[in-house]
Amino acid sequence: HTALSIDAGRHSVLLRDLSGTEQWMSYDRLVIATGAESRAPKLQGLGLPGVFPLRWVPDSIAVREFIEQYKPERAVIVGGGYIGLEMVDAFLLRGLAVTIVDHNPTLLKTVEAPLGERIAEELTGHGVKVVTQADVQRIERHGAGLHVVGRGVSLEADLVLVGVGVAPSVDLAIAAGIETGVRGAIRVNRLMETNLPNIYAAGDCVETWHRILQRPTYLPLGTTAHKQGRVAGENAVTEGEPRLFEGSLGTQVVQILGLVVTRTGLLTEEARQAGCDPLTVGYATWDHKVYYPGATTMQIRLTADRHTGKLLGGQILGRRGAEISKRVDILATALFHGMSVEALNDLDLSYTPPLSSP
Amino acid sequence: HTALSIDAGRHSVLLRDLSGTEQWMSYDRLVIATGAESRAPKLQGLGLPGVFPLRWVPDSIAVREFIEQYKPERAVIVGGGYIGLEMVDAFLLRGLAVTIVDHNPTLLKTVEAPLGERIAEELTGHGVKVVTQADVQRIERHGAGLHVVGRGVSLEADLVLVGVGVAPSVDLAIAAGIETGVRGAIRVNRLMETNLPNIYAAGDCVETWHRILQRPTYLPLGTTAHKQGRVAGENAVTEGEPRLFEGSLGTQVVQILGLVVTRTGLLTEEARQAGCDPLTVGYATWDHKVYYPGATTMQIRLTADRHTGKLLGGQILGRRGAEISKRVDILATALFHGMSVEALNDLDLSYTPPLSSP
């Protein structure tokens, strides 16, 4: 069924089934979880054969079928975010020559420049061409292939993957009189209630309470959607003590070839904009005791507030297998409890030479 | 220099250097860090050639030299604790046929039976013979080799490694009038002060404050020694706000062939003995999204108090590379803050399909 409209006064939703039949369904409580939709970048040639967005499963199937049918040799990826970086791996596995183009000075702007530079090194080491500070303006047909053109970029390609942004899907909610807030997402309180009685909302369509900033943000992430959905669902079906959404720290991780890159909390500039006085220290260290075979280096960046001493955020980059993802989760758990950097020393963490340091 | 005695009244320590010269050295503050010593098990034949303990570096060198010189083919390990299990790996790498013998019903009694059983499966899968509920009573010469004999055990061997216990090294402290407590370890408060003024102690020679039990225990672990040493050192040299040792959770991890086994907090029985009303739930789950290649299963056991809902402990067993060690550290950080099991759902942990689940 597709939800066509919400009549909050009559506590009803108009649904249409696959045969086209419409009917009103009444509710006691309603949870809106309409998610987000793709927002295509402003560049010409998006409709050309061989040019693909990637957000939905059908997009990925289309890319795979194109590869199998036309055997492209050169792929250009426009956008150095999570999806673009993950697709590098997929294209290399298919034997394509890959170029990744980004308009920022370093890749993956969700982490700071020193980590972005290490990502570029990793890609280059796998034969990937990395083009930064380039604005792709259009994609053109060029003989049997494609031409990716813009400021600082001119590339031949057989296949172009274009990173797309997301925006909350809120038409249904707005038509029902539900208010929106940050980035046009549905405004919710920490009970995941909208402004209309008995209507909850959760996931990529809503604002996300940020635990450190203590204000709503827009952070459409899978884990956040899970937690918000659980809170909305519990509150919708329970009459007892309401459950609060405890907030997001923006914890994120991505695997890029042999690297894992992760962050939680605020970057330095985000902390500054939030009125903190951040100090960020970056350093490299071994993932485990170097006398035990197989030790690799990690890059760690910790951000704290100079005045309060409180941890504000952390970023870690290291080799796959070095438990990078769960290392940041220790920081995320510390951030959840507002720990100071000094107090991190007091945690009783596991230690064995092949896996860690005391 | 070797410390021969402490004269607390004169604030001096008697030292002897390598040439045998003795002299008194005065102190303002003293930190005792004499560590622990091996305690050999009660069994006959420990002095036979080919029978080795393993606690110190010279022990390991002796084992290696014996292997290189005599090319033993059959190793028997007496004791299924951390050292014994780690040595299985080392002996297999050297090409020896390995048998491990333990007197408990399952291996590695620092975790509960279902995990010990999985460890035995892993060892068996690597061709190791596992003998449990056996009491080794003596080791005898037997032709050119050795014979390991006891209740439930009769094994031929060319090399026998005997697990040894540890006991705090406290002779120096006791002679100086310093009090001891749990398991004969030096009694300290949470400032790491002994009963004598200006004398601190830290590491394997002292009692360890347990954060959940809220009482001293004896838990000689490397990470604990680090933290206690830092607290003792800071308090010994600083006149300002004293630093408290925040306590141990008994967090431990060991790598056994392709497995990682880890725990933090209390086991079910430990929680019961501490007056809690524990409920332990064990389950198996994937380390990451199963649609992404390479997913492996983990065994997780969580223990909580039925009345308070508070997390009391966790045990995890999984494949190397599945970030097992740092997963338990999330639980250790949660335990540090006295979180309830329910509240674990609120943590904002990292998620990406190749490494985790939302």
PDB file of C-alpha atoms in Angstrom, chain B residues 70-246:
ATOM      1  CA  TYR B  70      66.180 -32.109  20.788  1.00  0.00           C
ATOM      2  CA  LYS B  71      63.470 -31.779  18.120  1.00  0.00           C
ATOM      3  CA  PRO B  72      60.654 -33.023  20.374  1.00  0.00           C
ATOM      4  CA  GLU B  73      57.580 -34.289  18.526  1.00  0.00           C
ATOM      5  CA  ARG B  74      54.966 -34.504  21.282  1.00  0.00           C
ATOM      6  CA  ALA B  75      54.160 -31.654  23.661  1.00  0.00           C
ATOM      7  CA  VAL B  76      51.867 -31.895  26.668  1.00  0.00           C
ATOM      8  CA  ILE B  77      50.620 -28.671  28.225  1.00  0.00           C
ATOM      9  CA  VAL B  78      49.411 -28.948  31.813  1.00  0.00           C
ATOM     10  CA  GLY B  79      46.857 -26.207  32.492  1.00  0.00           C
ATOM     11  CA  GLY B  80      44.258 -24.672  30.168  1.00  0.00           C
ATOM     12  CA  GLY B  81      44.667 -21.052  31.226  1.00  0.00           C
ATOM     13  CA  TYR B  82      45.943 -18.114  29.179  1.00  0.00           C
ATOM     14  CA  ILE B  83      49.576 -19.194  28.959  1.00  0.00           C
ATOM     15  CA  GLY B  84      48.786 -22.819  28.236  1.00  0.00           C
ATOM     16  CA  LEU B  85      46.357 -21.903  25.469  1.00  0.00           C
ATOM     17  CA  GLU B  86      48.731 -19.408  23.894  1.00  0.00           C
ATOM     18  CA  MET B  87      51.481 -22.025  23.908  1.00  0.00           C
ATOM     19  CA  VAL B  88      49.294 -24.412  21.887  1.00  0.00           C
ATOM     20  CA  ASP B  89      49.636 -21.958  19.005  1.00  0.00           C
ATOM     21  CA  ALA B  90      53.394 -21.652  19.467  1.00  0.00           C
ATOM     22  CA  PHE B  91      53.924 -25.426  19.575  1.00  0.00           C
ATOM     23  CA  LEU B  92      51.720 -26.049  16.519  1.00  0.00           C
ATOM     24  CA  LEU B  93      53.764 -23.477  14.600  1.00  0.00           C
ATOM     25  CA  ARG B  94      56.856 -25.495  15.538  1.00  0.00           C
ATOM     26  CA  GLY B  95      55.216 -28.627  14.163  1.00  0.00           C
ATOM     27  CA  LEU B  96      54.669 -30.436  17.483  1.00  0.00           C
ATOM     28  CA  ALA B  97      51.724 -32.713  18.239  1.00  0.00           C
ATOM     29  CA  VAL B  98      49.997 -31.019  21.170  1.00  0.00           C
ATOM     30  CA  THR B  99      47.886 -32.296  24.058  1.00  0.00           C
ATOM     31  CA  ILE B 100      46.437 -29.889  26.617  1.00  0.00           C
ATOM     32  CA  VAL B 101      45.323 -31.147  30.023  1.00  0.00           C
ATOM     33  CA  ASP B 102      43.131 -29.271  32.487  1.00  0.00           C
ATOM     34  CA  HIS B 103      41.485 -30.292  35.732  1.00  0.00           C
ATOM     35  CA  ASN B 104      38.298 -28.275  35.110  1.00  0.00           C
ATOM     36  CA  PRO B 105      35.355 -29.600  33.052  1.00  0.00           C
ATOM     37  CA  THR B 106      36.074 -26.967  30.372  1.00  0.00           C
ATOM     38  CA  LEU B 107      39.132 -24.963  29.316  1.00  0.00           C
ATOM     39  CA  LEU B 108      39.807 -21.335  30.330  1.00  0.00           C
ATOM     40  CA  LYS B 109      37.837 -21.102  33.542  1.00  0.00           C
ATOM     41  CA  THR B 110      37.912 -17.289  33.326  1.00  0.00           C
ATOM     42  CA  VAL B 111      34.970 -17.682  30.916  1.00  0.00           C
ATOM     43  CA  GLU B 112      31.893 -19.860  31.278  1.00  0.00           C
ATOM     44  CA  ALA B 113      31.501 -23.441  30.057  1.00  0.00           C
ATOM     45  CA  PRO B 114      29.806 -22.796  26.669  1.00  0.00           C
ATOM     46  CA  LEU B 115      32.771 -20.673  25.597  1.00  0.00           C
ATOM     47  CA  GLY B 116      35.271 -23.159  27.017  1.00  0.00           C
ATOM     48  CA  GLU B 117      33.597 -25.836  24.900  1.00  0.00           C
ATOM     49  CA  ARG B 118      34.026 -23.741  21.757  1.00  0.00           C
ATOM     50  CA  ILE B 119      37.704 -23.308  22.578  1.00  0.00           C
ATOM     51  CA  ALA B 120      38.060 -27.085  22.829  1.00  0.00           C
ATOM     52  CA  GLU B 121      36.361 -27.445  19.412  1.00  0.00           C
ATOM     53  CA  GLU B 122      38.789 -24.939  17.916  1.00  0.00           C
ATOM     54  CA  LEU B 123      41.773 -26.806  19.348  1.00  0.00           C
ATOM     55  CA  THR B 124      40.445 -30.176  18.227  1.00  0.00           C
ATOM     56  CA  GLY B 125      39.913 -28.753  14.748  1.00  0.00           C
ATOM     57  CA  HIS B 126      43.626 -27.952  14.664  1.00  0.00           C
ATOM     58  CA  GLY B 127      44.536 -31.501  15.658  1.00  0.00           C
ATOM     59  CA  VAL B 128      45.116 -30.737  19.331  1.00  0.00           C
ATOM     60  CA  LYS B 129      44.080 -33.365  21.863  1.00  0.00           C
ATOM     61  CA  VAL B 130      42.074 -31.859  24.725  1.00  0.00           C
ATOM     62  CA  VAL B 131      41.892 -33.709  28.064  1.00  0.00           C
ATOM     63  CA  THR B 132      39.662 -32.154  30.737  1.00  0.00           C
ATOM     64  CA  GLN B 133      38.746 -33.181  34.280  1.00  0.00           C
ATOM     65  CA  ALA B 134      42.178 -34.717  34.664  1.00  0.00           C
ATOM     66  CA  ASP B 135      44.572 -34.194  37.559  1.00  0.00           C
ATOM     67  CA  VAL B 136      48.193 -34.536  36.597  1.00  0.00           C
ATOM     68  CA  GLN B 137      50.055 -35.954  39.597  1.00  0.00           C
ATOM     69  CA  ARG B 138      53.544 -36.654  38.297  1.00  0.00           C
ATOM     70  CA  ILE B 139      55.828 -36.559  35.322  1.00  0.00           C
ATOM     71  CA  GLU B 140      58.234 -39.466  34.874  1.00  0.00           C
ATOM     72  CA  ARG B 141      61.077 -40.385  32.571  1.00  0.00           C
ATOM     73  CA  HIS B 142      59.880 -42.967  30.085  1.00  0.00           C
ATOM     74  CA  GLY B 143      62.543 -44.323  27.774  1.00  0.00           C
ATOM     75  CA  ALA B 144      63.875 -41.372  25.814  1.00  0.00           C
ATOM     76  CA  GLY B 145      60.746 -39.365  26.620  1.00  0.00           C
ATOM     77  CA  LEU B 146      58.407 -38.397  29.420  1.00  0.00           C
ATOM     78  CA  HIS B 147      55.252 -39.829  30.888  1.00  0.00           C
ATOM     79  CA  VAL B 148      52.530 -37.555  32.254  1.00  0.00           C
ATOM     80  CA  VAL B 149      50.473 -39.477  34.791  1.00  0.00           C
ATOM     81  CA  GLY B 150      47.499 -38.721  37.016  1.00  0.00           C
ATOM     82  CA  ARG B 151      43.809 -39.196  37.608  1.00  0.00           C
ATOM     83  CA  GLY B 152      42.223 -39.445  34.161  1.00  0.00           C
ATOM     84  CA  VAL B 153      45.469 -38.936  32.312  1.00  0.00           C
ATOM     85  CA  SER B 154      48.360 -41.027  30.987  1.00  0.00           C
ATOM     86  CA  LEU B 155      50.281 -39.392  28.175  1.00  0.00           C
ATOM     87  CA  GLU B 156      53.607 -39.864  26.419  1.00  0.00           C
ATOM     88  CA  ALA B 157      55.520 -36.669  25.712  1.00  0.00           C
ATOM     89  CA  ASP B 158      58.882 -35.305  24.619  1.00  0.00           C
ATOM     90  CA  LEU B 159      58.237 -31.897  26.159  1.00  0.00           C
ATOM     91  CA  VAL B 160      55.919 -30.859  29.012  1.00  0.00           C
ATOM     92  CA  LEU B 161      54.909 -27.285  29.689  1.00  0.00           C
ATOM     93  CA  VAL B 162      53.485 -26.765  33.151  1.00  0.00           C
ATOM     94  CA  GLY B 163      51.236 -23.800  33.850  1.00  0.00           C
ATOM     95  CA  VAL B 164      52.185 -22.016  37.031  1.00  0.00           C
ATOM     96  CA  GLY B 165      50.217 -19.800  39.329  1.00  0.00           C
ATOM     97  CA  VAL B 166      51.375 -16.452  40.628  1.00  0.00           C
ATOM     98  CA  ALA B 167      51.614 -14.993  44.099  1.00  0.00           C
ATOM     99  CA  PRO B 168      52.440 -11.405  45.031  1.00  0.00           C
ATOM    100  CA  SER B 169      56.095 -10.696  45.911  1.00  0.00           C
ATOM    101  CA  VAL B 170      55.731  -9.100  49.313  1.00  0.00           C
ATOM    102  CA  ASP B 171      58.716 -10.169  51.466  1.00  0.00           C
ATOM    103  CA  LEU B 172      60.367  -6.734  51.282  1.00  0.00           C
ATOM    104  CA  ALA B 173      57.103  -5.003  52.177  1.00  0.00           C
ATOM    105  CA  ILE B 174      56.209  -7.339  55.047  1.00  0.00           C
ATOM    106  CA  ALA B 175      59.680  -6.979  56.598  1.00  0.00           C
ATOM    107  CA  ALA B 176      59.147  -3.208  56.576  1.00  0.00           C
ATOM    108  CA  GLY B 177      55.874  -3.520  58.469  1.00  0.00           C
ATOM    109  CA  ILE B 178      53.552  -3.086  55.522  1.00  0.00           C
ATOM    110  CA  GLU B 179      50.198  -4.821  55.824  1.00  0.00           C
ATOM    111  CA  THR B 180      48.915  -7.379  53.347  1.00  0.00           C
ATOM    112  CA  GLY B 181      45.358  -8.362  52.497  1.00  0.00           C
ATOM    113  CA  VAL B 182      43.591 -10.410  49.811  1.00  0.00           C
ATOM    114  CA  ARG B 183      45.669 -13.409  48.661  1.00  0.00           C
ATOM    115  CA  GLY B 184      48.617 -12.003  50.602  1.00  0.00           C
ATOM    116  CA  ALA B 185      48.941  -8.943  48.377  1.00  0.00           C
ATOM    117  CA  ILE B 186      50.011  -5.574  49.786  1.00  0.00           C
ATOM    118  CA  ARG B 187      47.000  -3.730  51.195  1.00  0.00           C
ATOM    119  CA  VAL B 188      46.493  -0.360  49.499  1.00  0.00           C
ATOM    120  CA  ASN B 189      43.762   2.236  49.454  1.00  0.00           C
ATOM    121  CA  ARG B 190      42.454   3.781  46.230  1.00  0.00           C
ATOM    122  CA  LEU B 191      45.276   6.352  46.343  1.00  0.00           C
ATOM    123  CA  MET B 192      47.613   3.321  46.126  1.00  0.00           C
ATOM    124  CA  GLU B 193      48.943   4.160  49.611  1.00  0.00           C
ATOM    125  CA  THR B 194      50.091   1.371  51.918  1.00  0.00           C
ATOM    126  CA  ASN B 195      49.520   1.578  55.674  1.00  0.00           C
ATOM    127  CA  LEU B 196      52.927   3.290  56.094  1.00  0.00           C
ATOM    128  CA  PRO B 197      53.181   7.027  55.384  1.00  0.00           C
ATOM    129  CA  ASN B 198      54.735   8.034  52.056  1.00  0.00           C
ATOM    130  CA  ILE B 199      54.941   4.456  50.830  1.00  0.00           C
ATOM    131  CA  TYR B 200      52.829   3.572  47.799  1.00  0.00           C
ATOM    132  CA  ALA B 201      52.560   0.247  45.999  1.00  0.00           C
ATOM    133  CA  ALA B 202      51.236  -0.826  42.605  1.00  0.00           C
ATOM    134  CA  GLY B 203      51.083  -3.742  40.196  1.00  0.00           C
ATOM    135  CA  ASP B 204      51.070  -7.503  40.679  1.00  0.00           C
ATOM    136  CA  CYS B 205      52.210  -7.152  44.316  1.00  0.00           C
ATOM    137  CA  VAL B 206      49.085  -5.273  45.512  1.00  0.00           C
ATOM    138  CA  GLU B 207      45.382  -5.733  46.049  1.00  0.00           C
ATOM    139  CA  THR B 208      43.198  -4.423  43.226  1.00  0.00           C
ATOM    140  CA  TRP B 209      40.042  -2.435  43.886  1.00  0.00           C
ATOM    141  CA  HIS B 210      37.166  -4.010  41.938  1.00  0.00           C
ATOM    142  CA  ARG B 211      34.820  -1.422  40.525  1.00  0.00           C
ATOM    143  CA  ILE B 212      31.706  -3.614  40.549  1.00  0.00           C
ATOM    144  CA  LEU B 213      32.365  -5.558  43.754  1.00  0.00           C
ATOM    145  CA  GLN B 214      33.499  -2.359  45.503  1.00  0.00           C
ATOM    146  CA  ARG B 215      36.070  -4.275  47.474  1.00  0.00           C
ATOM    147  CA  PRO B 216      39.699  -5.312  47.025  1.00  0.00           C
ATOM    148  CA  THR B 217      40.511  -8.408  44.969  1.00  0.00           C
ATOM    149  CA  TYR B 218      43.711  -9.911  43.593  1.00  0.00           C
ATOM    150  CA  LEU B 219      43.763  -9.475  39.803  1.00  0.00           C
ATOM    151  CA  PRO B 220      47.357  -9.353  38.535  1.00  0.00           C
ATOM    152  CA  LEU B 221      46.935  -8.097  34.948  1.00  0.00           C
ATOM    153  CA  GLY B 222      49.187  -5.943  32.797  1.00  0.00           C
ATOM    154  CA  THR B 223      46.650  -3.218  32.141  1.00  0.00           C
ATOM    155  CA  THR B 224      45.787  -2.983  35.828  1.00  0.00           C
ATOM    156  CA  ALA B 225      49.451  -2.653  36.761  1.00  0.00           C
ATOM    157  CA  HIS B 226      49.790   0.216  34.255  1.00  0.00           C
ATOM    158  CA  LYS B 227      46.843   2.094  35.714  1.00  0.00           C
ATOM    159  CA  GLN B 228      47.832   1.501  39.327  1.00  0.00           C
ATOM    160  CA  GLY B 229      51.410   2.553  38.603  1.00  0.00           C
ATOM    161  CA  ARG B 230      50.193   5.783  37.044  1.00  0.00           C
ATOM    162  CA  VAL B 231      48.019   6.556  40.058  1.00  0.00           C
ATOM    163  CA  ALA B 232      50.779   5.693  42.566  1.00  0.00           C
ATOM    164  CA  GLY B 233      53.312   7.702  40.579  1.00  0.00           C
ATOM    165  CA  GLU B 234      51.116  10.764  40.218  1.00  0.00           C
ATOM    166  CA  ASN B 235      50.200  10.767  43.889  1.00  0.00           C
ATOM    167  CA  ALA B 236      53.839  10.207  44.934  1.00  0.00           C
ATOM    168  CA  VAL B 237      55.138  13.245  43.049  1.00  0.00           C
ATOM    169  CA  THR B 238      52.164  15.624  43.200  1.00  0.00           C
ATOM    170  CA  GLU B 239      50.957  17.687  46.159  1.00  0.00           C
ATOM    171  CA  GLY B 240      47.659  18.726  44.587  1.00  0.00           C
ATOM    172  CA  GLU B 241      44.376  16.885  44.269  1.00  0.00           C
ATOM    173  CA  PRO B 242      45.147  13.184  44.770  1.00  0.00           C
ATOM    174  CA  ARG B 243      44.245  10.746  42.031  1.00  0.00           C
ATOM    175  CA  LEU B 244      42.008   7.757  42.753  1.00  0.00           C
ATOM    176  CA  PHE B 245      42.434   4.332  41.216  1.00  0.00           C
ATOM    177  CA  GLU B 246      39.032   3.905  39.579  1.00  0.00           C
TER     178      GLU B 246
END
